[in-house]
Amino acid sequence: MGTGLQKKVVIVTGGTSGIGEAVTRRFIQEGAQVSIMGRSKDRLDRMSDEFGKNLLTIQGDVSKYEDNQKIVKDTVEKFGKLDVFIANAGVFDGFAKFLDVSPEAVEEAYDYLFDINVKGSFLGAKAAAEELVKTKGSIIFTVSGASFYPDGGGVWYTASKHAQIGLLRQLAFELAPDVRVNAVAPGGTLTALSVIPPLQPYVKIIDNDTKAKNIRKRNPLQIAMSSEDHVGAYVLLASDESKAITGEIISSDGGLSVRGLG
Ligand SMILES: NC(=O)c1ccc[n+]([C@@H]2O[C@H](COP(=O)([O-])OP(=O)(O)OC[C@H]3O[C@@H](n4cnc5c(N)ncnc54)[C@H](OP(=O)(O)O)[C@@H]3O)[C@@H](O)[C@H]2O)c1
């Protein structure tokens, strides 16, 4: 028996890199048809070369409604329906410290990061909702350990990832009984997650070995997580095996909630 993803039609925003790319690769292996959106054409072309006819690539920005609308429309035209919308695209604040950042940069960073992490999630859900009602489908948000705890980023990232939880809960309530709405909350993961331009002058770039060491130190399972480590949670939430699950968040973080007081 497979994972039940065969013939599912899935959109993954930010499917060209990191967690979104790993989810895309696995879903296609499982027999799903997938559409991805990202801003960089080179990354989209690389994915297209690898996956051919089971992948649709759309160059676009999740913070623009018309781009979300386009990927939904083109997906339904090409694959006939939409079963799952994965709002995964996101950007980071690099742990920039609130006190260090100028008021102008605080504001600019807020607009830049919330436009992608929060507004992008709102607009994607809005553009997909009608098609998902038709298929009794589901939405999956990529949230974060920063949706629950401080120090998974700076204030911009942490607040944006908390905001996604509010969106998830209200949508799960409003879209029931037709559409399930859930999330995966990865812990620190070795990806290229990029620091937004307004905060780049305020952050130190750390090399991957140091990043891996820091991540391992913080979670009880002592895993420096890779994108692939989270994919199983998306598979479960996208499949009909989770038909009674809505409004839930699967933490895939090496056990951050059981760190204890020590
Ligand atoms: N890495 C971690 O430690 C970690 C931990 C917890 C949660 N997360 C979350 O996981 C998600 C994926 O991040 P990742 O770590 O896999 O980072 P990543 O490797 O940088 O992937 C981010 C993806 O989002 C796309 N993207 C960014 N801004 C976009 C926009 N405005 N419109 C469309 N696409 C956009 C990127 O492509 P383009 O740049 O070409 O647009 C890329 O495909 C994010 O929501 C992040 O907050 C990451």
Coordinates of C-alpha atoms and ligand atoms in Angstrom, one line a residue:
M1 CA 0.0 0.0 0.0
G2 CA 1.3 3.5 -0.9
T3 CA 1.0 6.7 1.1
G4 CA -2.3 7.7 -0.6
L5 CA -0.7 10.6 -2.5
Q6 CA -1.1 9.0 -5.9
K7 CA -3.1 11.2 -8.2
K8 CA -3.3 14.0 -5.6
V9 CA -2.7 17.4 -7.1
V10 CA -0.6 19.6 -4.8
I11 CA 0.7 23.2 -4.8
V12 CA 3.9 23.9 -2.9
T13 CA 5.0 27.6 -2.6
G14 CA 8.7 27.8 -2.2
G15 CA 9.0 24.4 -3.8
T16 CA 12.4 25.2 -5.3
S17 CA 14.6 24.9 -2.3
G18 CA 15.0 23.5 1.2
I19 CA 11.9 22.0 2.8
G20 CA 9.6 22.8 -0.1
E21 CA 11.9 21.1 -2.6
A22 CA 12.2 18.0 -0.4
V23 CA 8.4 17.8 -0.1
T24 CA 8.0 18.3 -3.9
R25 CA 10.5 15.5 -4.7
R26 CA 8.8 13.0 -2.3
F27 CA 5.3 13.9 -3.4
I28 CA 6.2 13.3 -7.0
Q29 CA 7.9 10.0 -6.1
E30 CA 4.6 9.0 -4.4
G31 CA 2.7 9.7 -7.7
A32 CA 1.3 13.2 -7.0
Q33 CA 1.3 16.0 -9.5
V34 CA 2.8 19.1 -8.1
S35 CA 2.9 22.8 -8.9
I36 CA 5.6 25.0 -7.4
M37 CA 6.1 28.8 -7.1
G38 CA 9.2 30.7 -6.4
R39 CA 10.8 34.0 -7.6
S40 CA 14.0 32.7 -9.1
K41 CA 13.7 31.4 -12.6
D42 CA 16.9 29.5 -12.5
R43 CA 15.7 27.4 -9.5
L44 CA 12.4 26.8 -11.2
D45 CA 14.1 25.7 -14.4
R46 CA 16.4 23.3 -12.5
M47 CA 13.3 21.6 -10.9
S48 CA 11.5 21.5 -14.3
D49 CA 14.5 19.7 -15.9
E50 CA 14.5 17.2 -13.1
F51 CA 10.7 16.4 -12.9
G52 CA 9.3 17.0 -16.4
K53 CA 5.6 16.5 -16.9
N54 CA 4.5 15.8 -13.3
L55 CA 5.7 19.3 -12.2
L56 CA 4.3 22.7 -13.2
T57 CA 6.5 25.7 -12.3
I58 CA 5.2 29.2 -11.9
Q59 CA 7.5 32.2 -11.4
G60 CA 5.7 34.4 -8.9
D61 CA 5.7 36.1 -5.5
V62 CA 3.5 34.8 -2.7
S63 CA 2.8 38.3 -1.5
K64 CA 0.9 39.1 -4.7
Y65 CA -2.6 37.8 -5.0
E66 CA -2.5 37.6 -8.8
D67 CA 0.4 35.2 -8.6
N68 CA -1.4 32.9 -6.2
Q69 CA -4.5 33.1 -8.4
K70 CA -2.3 32.2 -11.4
I71 CA -0.8 29.1 -9.9
V72 CA -4.2 27.8 -8.8
K73 CA -5.8 28.5 -12.2
D74 CA -2.9 27.0 -14.2
T75 CA -2.8 23.9 -11.9
V76 CA -6.5 23.2 -12.3
E77 CA -6.1 23.7 -16.1
K78 CA -3.1 21.3 -16.3
F79 CA -3.9 18.7 -13.7
G80 CA -7.8 19.0 -13.5
K81 CA -8.2 19.8 -9.8
L82 CA -6.5 20.9 -6.6
D83 CA -6.3 18.6 -3.5
V84 CA -3.6 20.2 -1.3
F85 CA -2.2 23.7 -0.9
I86 CA 1.1 23.9 0.9
A87 CA 2.0 27.5 2.0
N88 CA 5.7 27.0 2.6
A89 CA 7.6 30.0 1.1
G90 CA 9.3 32.0 3.8
V91 CA 12.2 34.3 4.7
F92 CA 14.2 34.9 7.8
D93 CA 15.4 37.8 10.0
G94 CA 18.7 36.3 10.9
F95 CA 18.1 36.7 14.7
A96 CA 18.6 40.5 14.3
K97 CA 18.3 42.2 17.7
F98 CA 15.5 44.6 18.2
L99 CA 17.5 47.2 20.1
D100 CA 20.3 47.3 17.4
V101 CA 18.0 47.9 14.5
S102 CA 17.1 51.5 13.4
P103 CA 13.4 52.5 13.5
E104 CA 13.4 52.8 9.7
A105 CA 14.8 49.3 9.3
V106 CA 12.4 47.9 11.9
E107 CA 9.6 49.2 9.7
E108 CA 11.1 48.1 6.4
A109 CA 11.9 44.7 7.8
Y110 CA 8.4 44.3 9.1
D111 CA 6.8 45.1 5.8
Y112 CA 9.2 42.8 3.8
L113 CA 9.0 39.8 6.1
F114 CA 5.3 40.0 7.0
D115 CA 4.4 40.4 3.3
I116 CA 6.0 37.0 2.5
N117 CA 5.5 34.9 5.7
V118 CA 2.1 36.2 6.8
K119 CA 0.4 37.9 3.8
G120 CA 1.7 35.2 1.5
S121 CA 0.0 32.6 3.7
F122 CA -3.3 34.6 3.7
L123 CA -3.3 35.1 0.0
G124 CA -2.4 31.6 -0.9
A125 CA -5.2 30.2 1.3
K126 CA -7.7 32.7 -0.2
A127 CA -6.7 31.8 -3.8
A128 CA -6.9 28.1 -3.2
A129 CA -10.0 27.8 -0.9
E130 CA -12.7 27.5 -3.6
E131 CA -10.9 24.7 -5.5
L132 CA -10.2 22.9 -2.2
V133 CA -13.8 23.0 -1.2
K134 CA -14.6 21.2 -4.4
T135 CA -12.2 18.3 -3.6
K136 CA -12.7 18.3 0.2
G137 CA -8.9 19.1 0.2
S138 CA -6.5 20.5 2.7
I139 CA -4.1 23.4 3.4
I140 CA -0.8 22.8 5.1
F141 CA 1.2 25.7 6.5
T142 CA 4.9 25.5 7.1
V143 CA 5.2 27.2 10.5
S144 CA 8.2 26.8 12.9
G145 CA 9.5 26.2 16.4
A146 CA 9.4 30.0 16.4
S147 CA 5.6 29.7 16.3
F148 CA 5.8 28.7 20.0
Y149 CA 9.2 29.7 21.5
P150 CA 11.4 32.7 21.6
D151 CA 14.9 32.6 20.0
G152 CA 14.0 30.7 16.9
G153 CA 14.7 34.0 15.2
G154 CA 14.3 37.7 16.0
V155 CA 11.0 39.6 16.7
W156 CA 10.0 39.8 13.0
Y157 CA 10.3 36.1 12.3
T158 CA 8.9 34.9 15.7
A159 CA 5.9 37.3 15.4
S160 CA 5.2 36.2 11.8
K161 CA 5.3 32.5 12.7
H162 CA 3.0 33.1 15.6
A163 CA 0.6 35.0 13.2
Q164 CA 0.4 31.9 11.0
I165 CA -1.0 29.9 13.9
G166 CA -3.8 32.4 14.3
L167 CA -4.6 32.1 10.6
L168 CA -4.5 28.3 10.8
R169 CA -6.8 28.0 13.8
Q170 CA -9.4 30.5 12.4
L171 CA -9.3 28.9 8.9
A172 CA -9.6 25.4 10.3
F173 CA -12.7 26.5 12.1
E174 CA -14.2 28.4 9.2
L175 CA -13.4 26.0 6.4
A176 CA -14.7 22.9 8.2
P177 CA -16.3 20.6 7.2
D178 CA -15.0 21.0 3.7
V179 CA -11.3 21.7 4.0
R180 CA -8.8 20.6 6.6
V181 CA -6.2 23.1 7.7
N182 CA -3.0 21.9 9.5
A183 CA 0.7 22.8 9.8
V184 CA 4.2 21.3 10.1
A185 CA 6.5 23.1 12.6
P186 CA 10.1 22.3 11.7
G187 CA 12.9 23.1 14.1
G188 CA 16.2 24.5 13.0
T189 CA 17.0 23.0 9.7
L190 CA 20.0 23.1 7.4
T191 CA 18.7 25.0 4.4
A192 CA 19.5 28.2 2.5
L193 CA 16.7 30.1 4.4
S194 CA 17.6 33.7 3.4
V195 CA 17.9 36.8 5.6
I196 CA 15.8 39.7 4.3
P197 CA 17.8 42.6 2.8
P198 CA 16.7 45.3 5.3
L199 CA 18.2 43.3 8.2
Q200 CA 21.4 42.0 6.5
P201 CA 23.5 44.8 7.9
Y202 CA 22.5 43.8 11.4
V203 CA 23.2 40.1 11.3
K204 CA 26.3 37.8 11.4
I205 CA 26.3 35.1 8.8
I206 CA 27.3 31.8 10.4
D207 CA 28.8 28.9 8.6
N208 CA 26.9 25.6 8.2
D209 CA 29.0 23.6 10.7
T210 CA 28.4 26.2 13.4
K211 CA 24.7 26.2 12.5
A212 CA 24.5 22.4 12.7
K213 CA 26.3 22.5 16.1
N214 CA 23.9 25.1 17.5
I215 CA 20.8 23.2 16.3
R216 CA 22.1 19.9 17.8
K217 CA 22.8 21.5 21.1
R218 CA 19.2 22.9 21.5
N219 CA 17.0 19.9 20.8
P220 CA 16.7 16.8 23.0
L221 CA 17.2 14.4 20.1
Q222 CA 20.3 16.3 19.1
I223 CA 19.5 16.3 15.4
A224 CA 20.8 18.9 13.0
M225 CA 17.7 18.5 10.9
S226 CA 17.7 18.2 7.1
S227 CA 14.7 19.1 4.9
E228 CA 14.0 15.5 4.3
D229 CA 13.5 14.9 8.0
H230 CA 10.2 16.8 7.9
V231 CA 8.7 15.3 4.8
G232 CA 6.8 12.4 6.5
A233 CA 4.7 15.0 8.4
Y234 CA 3.6 16.6 5.2
V235 CA 2.8 13.2 3.7
L236 CA 0.5 12.3 6.6
L237 CA -1.3 15.6 6.6
A238 CA -1.8 15.6 2.8
S239 CA -3.2 12.0 2.7
D240 CA -6.6 10.8 3.5
E241 CA -5.1 8.8 6.4
S242 CA -5.4 12.0 8.3
K243 CA -9.0 12.7 7.4
A244 CA -10.0 13.4 11.1
I245 CA -7.2 15.9 11.7
T246 CA -7.7 19.6 11.4
G247 CA -6.4 22.6 13.2
E248 CA -3.3 20.7 14.3
I249 CA 0.4 21.4 14.1
I250 CA 2.9 18.6 13.9
S251 CA 6.2 19.7 15.5
S252 CA 9.1 18.1 13.7
D253 CA 11.8 19.7 15.8
G254 CA 13.8 17.1 17.8
G255 CA 11.6 17.6 20.9
L256 CA 11.8 21.4 21.6
S257 CA 8.7 21.1 23.9
V258 CA 10.5 18.7 26.2
R259 CA 13.8 20.5 26.7
G260 CA 13.1 20.8 30.4
L261 CA 14.4 23.5 32.8
G262 CA 18.0 22.4 32.8
Ligands
LIG1 N1 15.3 26.4 7.8 C1 14.8 26.4 9.0 O1 15.6 26.3 10.0 C2 13.3 26.4 9.2 C3 12.8 26.1 10.5 C4 11.4 26.2 10.7 C5 10.6 26.6 9.7 N2 11.1 27.0 8.5 C6 10.2 27.4 7.4 O2 10.3 26.6 6.3 C7 9.8 27.3 5.1 C8 10.8 27.0 4.0 O3 12.1 27.5 4.3 P1 13.5 26.8 4.0 O4 14.2 26.7 5.3 O5 13.2 25.6 3.2 O6 14.2 28.0 3.1 P2 14.7 28.1 1.6 O7 15.6 26.9 1.3 O8 15.3 29.4 1.5 O9 13.4 28.0 0.8 C9 12.5 29.0 0.7 C10 11.7 28.9 -0.5 O10 10.7 30.0 -0.6 C11 10.8 30.7 -1.8 N3 10.4 32.1 -1.6 C12 10.9 33.0 -0.7 N4 10.2 34.1 -0.8 C13 9.3 33.9 -1.7 C14 8.2 34.8 -2.3 N5 8.1 36.0 -1.9 N6 7.4 34.3 -3.2 C15 7.6 33.0 -3.7 N7 8.5 32.1 -3.2 C16 9.3 32.6 -2.2 C17 12.3 30.5 -2.2 O11 12.5 30.7 -3.6 P3 12.9 32.2 -4.2 O12 13.9 32.8 -3.3 O13 13.4 31.9 -5.6 O14 11.6 32.9 -4.3 C18 12.5 29.1 -1.8 O15 12.0 28.2 -2.8 C19 9.7 28.7 5.6 O16 8.4 29.1 5.8 C20 10.5 28.8 6.9 O17 10.1 29.8 7.7 C21 12.5 26.9 8.2

